[in-house]
XYZ file of C-alpha atoms in Angstrom:
484
model
C 98.501 24.314 -57.943
C 100.630 21.216 -58.221
C 99.252 17.822 -57.805
C 101.175 15.539 -55.478
C 101.387 11.891 -56.420
C 99.104 9.719 -54.450
C 100.884 7.111 -52.275
C 100.638 3.604 -53.558
C 99.820 1.018 -50.968
C 102.120 -1.972 -51.315
C 100.442 -5.248 -50.666
C 102.016 -7.304 -47.881
C 102.625 -11.002 -48.357
C 100.258 -13.364 -46.683
C 101.414 -14.384 -43.191
C 102.313 -17.993 -42.768
C 102.949 -19.400 -39.323
C 106.409 -20.915 -39.039
C 106.850 -24.526 -38.128
C 107.046 -24.857 -34.341
C 110.436 -25.882 -33.002
C 110.784 -29.527 -32.061
C 110.473 -30.530 -28.440
C 113.805 -30.317 -26.665
C 115.373 -33.480 -25.356
C 118.803 -33.987 -23.855
C 118.778 -37.519 -25.259
C 119.890 -38.151 -28.822
C 117.083 -39.569 -30.970
C 117.286 -41.580 -34.173
C 118.894 -39.615 -36.984
C 120.697 -37.194 -34.641
C 124.259 -37.102 -33.396
C 126.150 -35.048 -30.835
C 128.583 -32.604 -32.452
C 129.747 -30.981 -29.221
C 128.674 -31.044 -25.623
C 129.490 -29.054 -22.534
C 129.359 -31.179 -19.428
C 127.908 -29.296 -16.513
C 129.910 -29.923 -13.347
C 128.002 -31.378 -10.459
C 125.034 -32.604 -12.474
C 123.623 -36.081 -12.849
C 120.382 -37.921 -13.289
C 117.882 -37.278 -10.518
C 115.027 -39.680 -11.128
C 114.936 -41.386 -7.757
C 112.206 -41.080 -5.153
C 111.873 -41.589 -1.421
C 108.574 -42.298 0.330
C 107.591 -42.216 3.975
C 104.145 -42.847 5.496
C 102.581 -42.306 8.910
C 99.280 -43.302 10.453
C 98.962 -41.415 13.710
C 95.414 -40.122 13.610
C 96.271 -38.206 10.440
C 97.080 -40.388 7.438
C 99.940 -38.762 5.585
C 102.492 -39.824 2.997
C 105.432 -37.754 1.795
C 107.178 -38.512 -1.484
C 110.510 -36.829 -2.190
C 111.557 -36.607 -5.827
C 114.589 -35.764 -7.942
C 116.935 -37.888 -5.880
C 119.863 -39.856 -7.250
C 118.324 -42.676 -9.261
C 120.741 -45.360 -8.109
C 120.858 -44.207 -4.491
C 120.787 -47.114 -2.037
C 120.983 -45.033 1.123
C 118.345 -45.469 3.801
C 117.712 -41.746 4.115
C 117.704 -39.050 1.408
C 120.984 -37.324 0.637
C 121.330 -33.785 -0.684
C 124.352 -31.904 -1.943
C 125.214 -28.222 -1.936
C 122.337 -26.158 -3.341
C 120.273 -29.340 -3.251
C 116.626 -29.100 -4.280
C 114.280 -30.649 -1.732
C 111.029 -31.202 -3.575
C 108.113 -33.555 -3.317
C 104.433 -33.980 -2.573
C 102.429 -34.391 0.621
C 99.477 -36.782 0.301
C 96.820 -36.707 3.020
C 94.084 -39.294 3.386
C 91.763 -37.468 5.766
C 91.574 -33.713 5.181
C 88.209 -32.845 6.697
C 89.622 -31.270 9.844
C 92.948 -30.013 8.439
C 93.526 -26.341 9.216
C 97.155 -25.752 8.256
C 100.127 -27.535 6.682
C 103.667 -26.151 7.041
C 107.139 -27.185 5.943
C 110.209 -26.750 8.141
C 113.859 -27.412 7.291
C 116.163 -27.809 10.285
C 119.896 -28.229 10.622
C 121.646 -28.370 13.976
C 125.307 -28.596 14.958
C 125.919 -29.795 18.501
C 129.452 -30.044 19.862
C 130.880 -30.793 23.299
C 134.201 -31.030 25.115
C 134.949 -33.119 28.200
C 137.768 -32.510 30.635
C 138.032 -30.824 33.989
C 134.748 -29.203 33.028
C 132.260 -30.220 30.354
C 130.894 -27.684 27.908
C 128.273 -28.039 25.171
C 127.148 -25.637 22.468
C 124.514 -25.795 19.741
C 124.310 -23.830 16.502
C 121.255 -23.694 14.249
C 122.645 -24.181 10.782
C 119.264 -24.107 9.014
C 115.958 -22.987 10.504
C 113.426 -22.184 7.782
C 109.629 -22.517 7.954
C 107.039 -22.101 5.180
C 103.277 -22.286 5.253
C 102.183 -24.611 2.456
C 98.432 -24.551 2.979
C 96.050 -22.785 5.331
C 92.292 -22.812 5.466
C 92.260 -19.279 6.831
C 94.705 -17.797 4.326
C 93.294 -17.266 0.835
C 96.772 -16.868 -0.622
C 97.571 -20.490 0.116
C 94.338 -21.873 -1.279
C 91.492 -21.720 1.234
C 89.105 -23.112 -1.366
C 91.441 -25.933 -2.372
C 91.477 -29.368 -0.835
C 94.887 -30.154 0.695
C 94.931 -33.795 -0.401
C 98.043 -33.211 -2.507
C 100.440 -30.385 -1.698
C 103.613 -29.861 -3.706
C 106.625 -28.198 -2.131
C 110.207 -27.291 -3.016
C 113.136 -25.753 -1.180
C 116.736 -25.086 -2.204
C 119.298 -25.723 0.508
C 121.649 -22.814 1.215
C 125.394 -23.319 1.062
C 126.221 -21.104 4.052
C 124.738 -20.008 7.351
C 125.152 -16.835 9.359
C 127.194 -16.957 12.561
C 127.516 -13.483 14.026
C 128.871 -11.319 11.217
C 130.300 -14.217 9.202
C 128.946 -16.451 6.463
C 130.206 -19.991 7.089
C 129.830 -23.026 4.809
C 127.248 -25.459 6.099
C 128.960 -28.486 7.663
C 128.235 -31.957 6.315
C 126.180 -34.436 8.281
C 128.484 -36.219 10.676
C 128.793 -37.807 14.094
C 132.201 -38.023 15.753
C 132.748 -39.150 19.331
C 136.254 -39.453 20.776
C 136.112 -40.533 24.393
C 138.663 -40.078 27.136
C 139.874 -37.162 29.193
C 139.921 -34.837 27.492
C 137.269 -35.972 25.037
C 135.027 -34.433 22.432
C 131.849 -34.990 20.478
C 130.442 -33.278 17.426
C 127.249 -34.047 15.570
C 125.511 -32.269 12.714
C 122.034 -33.449 11.727
C 119.442 -32.240 9.235
C 115.724 -32.951 8.943
C 112.619 -32.059 6.978
C 109.492 -31.595 9.092
C 105.873 -31.549 7.984
C 103.718 -29.738 10.556
C 99.967 -30.348 10.378
C 97.364 -28.534 12.496
C 93.944 -30.187 12.666
C 90.700 -29.325 14.412
C 89.924 -31.342 17.544
C 86.786 -31.664 19.665
C 88.158 -29.310 22.331
C 91.309 -27.747 20.923
C 93.434 -27.892 17.831
C 95.983 -30.681 17.471
C 99.498 -30.338 16.142
C 101.221 -33.233 14.392
C 104.877 -33.313 13.388
C 106.229 -35.721 10.755
C 110.018 -35.850 10.516
C 112.237 -37.111 7.692
C 115.959 -36.970 8.537
C 118.233 -36.375 5.574
C 121.953 -36.350 5.018
C 123.722 -33.213 3.806
C 126.860 -34.183 1.948
C 128.401 -31.357 -0.097
C 130.661 -32.756 -2.770
C 133.972 -31.512 -4.106
C 136.746 -32.872 -6.285
C 140.510 -32.353 -6.610
C 141.514 -29.678 -9.104
C 144.063 -31.905 -10.844
C 144.144 -35.624 -11.650
C 145.942 -38.055 -9.420
C 149.251 -39.551 -10.477
C 148.402 -43.181 -11.109
C 150.339 -46.375 -11.613
C 147.665 -48.074 -13.675
C 149.048 -50.881 -15.775
C 152.445 -50.970 -14.090
C 153.797 -52.062 -10.766
C 152.853 -49.545 -8.058
C 155.549 -47.266 -6.731
C 158.962 -47.191 -8.274
C 158.123 -47.300 -11.985
C 155.643 -44.403 -11.887
C 157.878 -42.338 -9.620
C 161.043 -42.870 -11.617
C 159.137 -42.376 -14.862
C 157.901 -38.924 -13.841
C 160.316 -37.408 -11.337
C 162.739 -36.196 -14.024
C 160.316 -35.397 -16.833
C 157.610 -33.838 -14.639
C 158.968 -33.121 -11.157
C 156.157 -30.633 -10.572
C 153.659 -33.475 -10.106
C 155.378 -34.530 -6.875
C 155.525 -32.812 -3.507
C 158.713 -33.462 -1.561
C 159.449 -33.127 2.113
C 162.761 -33.822 3.814
C 163.371 -34.753 7.445
C 166.337 -36.074 9.377
C 166.332 -39.332 11.295
C 168.693 -38.415 14.101
C 171.052 -40.962 15.645
C 172.147 -41.232 19.245
C 175.727 -40.043 19.879
C 176.737 -43.328 21.482
C 175.800 -45.267 18.330
C 178.607 -43.778 16.250
C 176.202 -43.580 13.300
C 175.482 -40.623 11.043
C 171.962 -39.190 10.671
C 169.776 -40.455 7.822
C 167.854 -38.214 5.430
C 164.231 -39.239 4.964
C 162.585 -37.972 1.775
C 158.886 -38.408 1.176
C 157.268 -37.824 -2.219
C 153.523 -37.677 -2.776
C 151.286 -36.088 -5.451
C 151.834 -32.329 -5.482
C 148.213 -31.196 -5.147
C 147.828 -33.061 -1.837
C 144.063 -33.111 -2.408
C 142.575 -36.568 -2.731
C 139.186 -38.219 -3.009
C 138.053 -40.452 -0.181
C 138.207 -43.475 -2.486
C 141.555 -42.596 -4.091
C 144.526 -44.898 -3.768
C 147.317 -42.413 -3.067
C 150.801 -43.330 -4.321
C 153.900 -42.212 -2.455
C 157.628 -42.846 -2.537
C 160.186 -42.861 0.265
C 163.948 -42.616 0.052
C 166.361 -43.033 2.951
C 169.803 -41.568 2.266
C 172.859 -41.898 4.474
C 176.166 -43.602 4.953
C 176.273 -47.299 4.202
C 176.863 -48.030 7.882
C 173.806 -46.060 9.033
C 171.525 -47.401 6.299
C 172.749 -50.932 6.905
C 171.986 -50.654 10.620
C 168.513 -49.246 10.023
C 167.926 -51.849 7.334
C 168.601 -54.699 9.717
C 166.327 -53.262 12.438
C 163.253 -52.599 10.290
C 160.288 -54.768 11.150
C 158.758 -57.029 8.489
C 155.465 -55.357 9.394
C 156.653 -52.333 7.445
C 155.989 -54.105 4.155
C 152.748 -54.912 2.422
C 150.542 -57.798 3.566
C 151.242 -59.815 0.411
C 154.987 -59.260 0.567
C 154.997 -59.965 4.289
C 153.244 -63.308 3.845
C 155.641 -64.355 1.091
C 158.725 -63.372 3.051
C 157.465 -65.052 6.239
C 156.947 -68.320 4.358
C 160.381 -68.167 2.784
C 162.050 -67.199 6.061
C 160.458 -70.006 8.047
C 161.312 -72.596 5.403
C 164.965 -71.557 5.140
C 165.950 -70.804 8.744
C 166.791 -73.136 11.577
C 164.311 -73.046 14.425
C 165.344 -72.485 17.999
C 162.361 -70.602 19.408
C 158.621 -70.698 18.770
C 155.764 -68.358 18.022
C 152.050 -69.008 17.595
C 149.924 -68.334 14.560
C 146.275 -68.867 13.745
C 145.344 -70.725 10.573
C 142.355 -70.017 8.327
C 140.167 -72.236 10.508
C 141.020 -70.301 13.664
C 143.064 -73.039 15.337
C 146.444 -72.329 16.911
C 149.602 -73.804 15.418
C 153.112 -73.614 16.785
C 155.621 -72.054 14.380
C 159.266 -71.867 15.286
C 161.507 -68.962 14.460
C 164.843 -67.640 15.620
C 164.534 -65.528 18.761
C 167.403 -63.385 17.536
C 165.438 -62.430 14.412
C 162.376 -61.517 16.502
C 164.492 -59.472 18.868
C 166.327 -57.703 16.072
C 163.498 -56.276 13.950
C 161.890 -53.860 16.378
C 161.762 -50.588 14.379
C 158.561 -49.938 12.480
C 158.321 -47.841 9.300
C 154.638 -46.915 9.089
C 152.477 -44.624 6.962
C 148.963 -43.633 8.017
C 146.258 -41.096 7.252
C 145.501 -39.391 10.548
C 142.406 -37.280 11.140
C 142.587 -34.467 13.676
C 139.347 -33.152 15.183
C 139.369 -29.879 17.102
C 136.387 -28.561 19.068
C 136.202 -25.220 20.857
C 133.449 -24.375 23.335
C 133.589 -21.197 25.417
C 137.369 -20.793 25.107
C 137.929 -24.435 26.036
C 139.701 -26.250 23.192
C 140.118 -30.012 22.829
C 141.722 -31.769 19.889
C 142.180 -35.469 19.307
C 143.528 -37.601 16.476
C 142.775 -41.045 15.126
C 143.807 -43.080 12.094
C 141.458 -43.410 9.131
C 143.821 -45.208 6.757
C 146.945 -47.341 6.816
C 149.453 -47.556 3.994
C 151.428 -50.432 2.573
C 155.063 -50.307 1.490
C 156.478 -52.109 -1.515
C 160.232 -52.415 -0.958
C 162.378 -51.632 -3.951
C 165.380 -53.977 -3.909
C 167.072 -54.421 -1.568
C 163.848 -55.174 0.349
C 163.499 -54.591 4.063
C 163.202 -58.296 4.903
C 166.155 -59.511 2.858
C 168.613 -61.606 4.873
C 171.893 -59.973 5.807
C 173.963 -62.255 3.619
C 171.987 -61.078 0.569
C 172.477 -57.409 1.421
C 174.193 -55.467 -1.390
C 176.297 -53.694 1.228
C 178.195 -56.973 1.578
C 179.138 -57.213 -2.099
C 182.766 -57.283 -3.221
C 182.430 -53.761 -4.646
C 181.275 -52.423 -1.297
C 184.397 -53.653 0.458
C 186.586 -51.279 -1.558
C 184.873 -48.186 -0.114
C 184.736 -47.103 3.514
C 181.151 -47.879 4.560
C 181.211 -45.008 7.054
C 181.626 -42.527 4.190
C 179.901 -44.111 1.201
C 176.427 -42.619 0.637
C 173.691 -45.050 -0.333
C 169.914 -44.992 -0.755
C 167.189 -47.267 0.487
C 163.981 -46.832 -1.539
C 160.424 -47.975 -1.070
C 157.192 -47.158 -2.829
C 153.766 -47.405 -1.341
C 150.108 -46.629 -1.510
C 147.479 -45.612 0.995
C 143.748 -44.966 1.043
C 141.007 -44.137 3.525
C 138.984 -46.780 5.275
C 135.701 -47.578 3.482
C 133.589 -46.224 6.352
C 135.018 -42.693 6.005
C 132.403 -40.647 4.123
C 133.215 -37.076 5.177
C 136.156 -34.986 4.049
C 137.785 -32.058 5.800
C 135.675 -29.103 6.966
C 135.851 -26.073 9.239
C 132.876 -24.512 11.013
C 134.265 -21.087 11.804
C 137.015 -22.541 13.984
C 134.524 -24.041 16.423
C 134.651 -27.489 14.849
C 137.569 -28.369 12.597
C 138.388 -31.627 10.846
C 141.860 -31.817 9.301
C 143.765 -34.680 7.722
C 147.448 -35.561 7.608
C 149.610 -38.177 5.994
C 151.881 -39.337 8.813
C 155.179 -41.160 8.309
C 156.719 -42.694 11.398
C 160.030 -44.465 11.981
C 160.181 -45.616 15.586
C 160.374 -48.716 17.763
C 157.156 -50.695 17.782
C 157.221 -50.710 21.596
C 158.219 -47.718 23.703
C 160.313 -50.020 25.850
C 162.675 -50.439 22.885
C 163.462 -46.711 22.654
C 166.421 -47.083 25.002
C 168.249 -49.646 22.894
C 167.464 -48.117 19.505
C 170.426 -46.261 17.925
C 167.911 -43.892 16.289
C 165.639 -41.296 17.804
C 161.955 -41.705 16.838
C 160.893 -39.694 13.786
C 157.368 -38.577 12.961
C 156.497 -36.541 9.860
C 152.995 -35.074 9.449
C 152.128 -33.749 5.981
C 148.840 -31.804 5.708
C 146.505 -33.147 3.027
C 142.921 -32.411 2.008
C 140.375 -35.184 1.659
C 137.335 -34.450 -0.503
C 134.313 -36.548 -1.329
C 134.985 -37.343 -4.987
C 137.913 -38.469 -7.090
C 139.084 -36.252 -9.923
C 137.172 -36.662 -13.174
C 137.430 -34.994 -16.553
C 133.683 -34.501 -16.395
C 132.824 -34.239 -12.701
C 129.320 -35.312 -11.896
C 127.413 -34.674 -8.741
C 123.919 -35.278 -7.537
């Protein structure tokens, strides 16, 4: 019989609790430094609050938290997937039976014409019971003096068999026949049921809020920071990086009786064609044609085509240098009228306007009745690249000695201008589409036409209008986009 060796029990080391990890903080403390950081898109500080109180038989105060700290808006604003959270404070809770939270979003749109039609879509319609005296799961034994709540806004809503992005808060009314209206509103409602002497009472406390989903362009905007707007940035990039510019070409047709050749109109703007509402958008225009055609157009262009600053300078120089045979009226800085004389022939001559605008098109469809209307939300300025539009004829380069050696009906020349355009400050909503029922689109529109329709007959050129689709979004491009 063999004896097996007895197992030897190895003694384990004494257990020592490890040092607990330090408390996490996104802020760098003394002795620390950031080695690398990943910026989360669409994130920013949310330390702001919003408070609203009522005293209608039931004292109640609602405090919303985690809002943008520096927000100065009168009502709360939430973005896509926004967290609506806060606390309900109630002063008198003796007779409270139930407290509920409701989130509502409603899109109402109408068309007016031979017949008027109106439709309403519930974008959000969610209700939650926060506290009930009869429901143990919501704290029948608790006192509802302070009730916390939270709700995450959806990004889409269901319309039939489609998921559609929730539209931003907006109110657009374009009168006339036909006309249209569209309004999208959101609200948080606190519903309180209390016991009364005969029957229960229902109280509703409403806090409207603004839904403003944010988005940014995918690429940075071509800028002219530090240099003169227009020509320098365009000429500096068009050969080395032509892909940053979008080009469109149209023809300014001439009337047969004029004997002039058509003029090519080239428009260049940033290739992405997606811009923030606050962006200053650069663009470049080039008119190409025979010297005779360009010269004729050049002499007919209105001084209003240029920028305000350039216009004021040229007007001063023109009035100081020209003889005066007619008169026009102007208003000085104090609002009084002064008589300013100017040649009637000059006024009569410059009747073609070269304008650039941002035009918003709104389309509403209700029960197979479709109405669309457009209005301007931005006006551009042009910075003439020599020779400028307002230059006097005797200073025109087409009259130089070198020009006389070439037939002006065959020589091809260019007339360049650079410009910039941005939305009006009151525009706070970009483009959106609610399943085709309400659509908001934006265009950059270039127009060369007589200022007055009555001048169409005498103009040697047919009117030209170029509409370039663009997308307007809430935010400008940023290397580290932040959203609240």
